[in-house]
Phi, psi and omega in degrees: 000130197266141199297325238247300166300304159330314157291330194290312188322302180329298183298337172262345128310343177234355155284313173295340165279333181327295214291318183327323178281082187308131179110330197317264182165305184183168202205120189228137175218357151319135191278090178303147162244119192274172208214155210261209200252169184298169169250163188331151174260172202265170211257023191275145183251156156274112140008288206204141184272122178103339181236013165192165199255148152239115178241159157234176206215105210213063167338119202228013157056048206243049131329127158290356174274012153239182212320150173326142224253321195335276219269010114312314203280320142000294180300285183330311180302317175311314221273354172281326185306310167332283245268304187058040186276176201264346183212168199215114181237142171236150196227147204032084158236064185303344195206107194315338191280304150316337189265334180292321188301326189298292162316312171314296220287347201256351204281020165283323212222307200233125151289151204257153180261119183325117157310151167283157184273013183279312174298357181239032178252355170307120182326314178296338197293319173323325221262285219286310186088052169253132174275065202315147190071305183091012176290119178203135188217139171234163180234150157269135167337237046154321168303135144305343174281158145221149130338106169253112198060219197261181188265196192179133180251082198263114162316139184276160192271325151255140220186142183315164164271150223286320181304005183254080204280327181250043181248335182062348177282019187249004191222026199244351180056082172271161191161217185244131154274120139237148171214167185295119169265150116263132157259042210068235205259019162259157192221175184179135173258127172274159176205109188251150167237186181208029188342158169271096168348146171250138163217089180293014172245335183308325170106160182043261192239103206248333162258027159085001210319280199329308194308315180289327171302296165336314200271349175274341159307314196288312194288331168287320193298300182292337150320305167282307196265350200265280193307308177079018188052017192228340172261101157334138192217130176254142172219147201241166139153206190252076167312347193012050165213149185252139173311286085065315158298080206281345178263017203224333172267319182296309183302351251217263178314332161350307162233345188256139150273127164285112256233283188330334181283346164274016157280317175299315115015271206283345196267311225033076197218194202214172187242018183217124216266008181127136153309137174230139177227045158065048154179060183084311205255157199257160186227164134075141186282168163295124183256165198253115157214048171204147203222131137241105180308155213206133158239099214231122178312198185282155153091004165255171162255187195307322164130345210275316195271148201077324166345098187276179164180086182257144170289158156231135228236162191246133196279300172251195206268127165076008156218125351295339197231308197211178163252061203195129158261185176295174145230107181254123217207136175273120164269138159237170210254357194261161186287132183280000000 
């Protein structure tokens, strides 16, 4: 039996006693580690209220297999309340139990944007509190943007196959969230995402290319009926494709401006920290695979000039915050 089964096994063993525990929230069974204290949040403001968007954009590695999520999700919550960005898209928010801690800690300030009932409609979700996709977005009071109503969820049409069970991504229904911003008579379409994950040890077609092409096709596609060529549509999330994958970053710009890339540019530095192995020091470099995209009708501009964009950085993987850092980035919105 191969290590690789052998996790698999593991895993479907603590999940299954999970559903036993009816009620249960979430199932983390990762060893915690402490970890020092967060650091200051950065100093970008929005300009103007109403000609730009502040988003932040946040892989947040909310697997079971680490550790119970509290005192990351915490940190996290600090550093969006500091930021004070108008929406908040997170990404592996895997478990209704993780997603209430998240909400609590934020309910000073953001309101959380309805899940589509689709998310919880997965077999494990009665048992588990698993959140099909891992998708969660907030808007803040406090924004000239709102929410109009709830989120909407599209599964992606293509996805690993569910028998490579301990790669988890043939079973987690990874896809789109999306909803509506208003602004008086404006409007902007949201899109938090998710790809389908590269697994480079696995052997045969281990980063997915076809599949991640599909799903960015899917993502234009849903882009494309969101806008009507009249709505600017922002879309966020963890893409698991690095610029340097040039025809697969090309579908990618094809239609989306990347609002990340000159950062990405000026750093060469990356937004996913890596294999870590718990105990400070890190294996595999960092890669840049998490973007926020801008697509903007006649009468905008490209969305690029002014575009701001700071990481929020994590020192190792899941200290302080994720194995992701964050991104937090000024769109801007007016009209020419």
């Amino acid at each position: 039996m191969t290590g690789n089964h052998k996790r698999a096994i593991q895993c479907c063993c603590i999940l299954l006693c999970g559903m036993l525990l009816s009620g249960c929230n979430s199932v983390h069974w990762g060893r915690e580690y402490t970890c020092d204290a967060p650091a200051e949040p950065g100093a970008l403001t929005s300009p103007s209220e109403g000609n730009w968007l502040r988003v932040v954009s946040w892989n947040l590695h909310g697997t079971p297999e680490v550790a119970p999520m509290q005192r990351r999700l915490e940190r996290v919550a600090a550093q969006v309340l500091a930021r004070k960005p108008d929406i908040a898209l997170f990404q592996e928010v895997w478990f209704e139990g993780d997603a209430i801690l998240l909400e609590r800690a934020l309910s000073s300030r953001y309101d959380r944007i309805r899940d589509s009932e689709t998310v919880r409609s997965h077999f494990f979700s009665p048992f588990t509190g698993f959140r099909a996709g891992g998708l969660l977005a907030f808007v803040s009071r406090g924004s000239p943007w709102a929410a109009k109503g709830g989120s909407q969820f599209e599964k992606f049409r293509d996805s690993a196959p569910w028998l490579r069970y301990n790669e988890r991504d043939g079973i987690a229904n990874k896809g789109v969230q999306h909803f509506l911003l208003v602004n008086g008579d404006r409007n902007v379409a949201i899109l938090n995402t998710h790809l389908q994950a590269q697994y480079p040890t696995s052997g045969r077609d281990s980063a997915y290319r076809e599949i991640r092409a599909g799903q960015i096709a899917q993502l234009r596609r849903l882009a494309e009926r969101l806008s009507d060529n009249a709505t600017p549509v922002v879309a966020a999330g963890d893409l698991n494709t690095m610029p340097d994958e040039t025809d697969l970053y090309r579908a990618v710009t094809a239609y989306w401006t990347d609002l990340t890339r000159a950062k990405y540019d000026s750093c060469r530095c990356g937004t996913h920290l890596g294999k870590d192995l718990n105990d400070g020091s890190k294996v595999g470099g960092s890669r840049w695979m998490d973007y926020v995209l801008a697509r903007m009708p006649s009468g905008y501009g490209d969305g690029v000039a002014g575009a701001k964009v700071e990481l929020i950085e994590s020192k190792t993987v899941d200290c302080r915050y994720s194995d992701h850092h964050g991104l937090d980035v000024l769109v801007p919105l007016a009209r020419q």
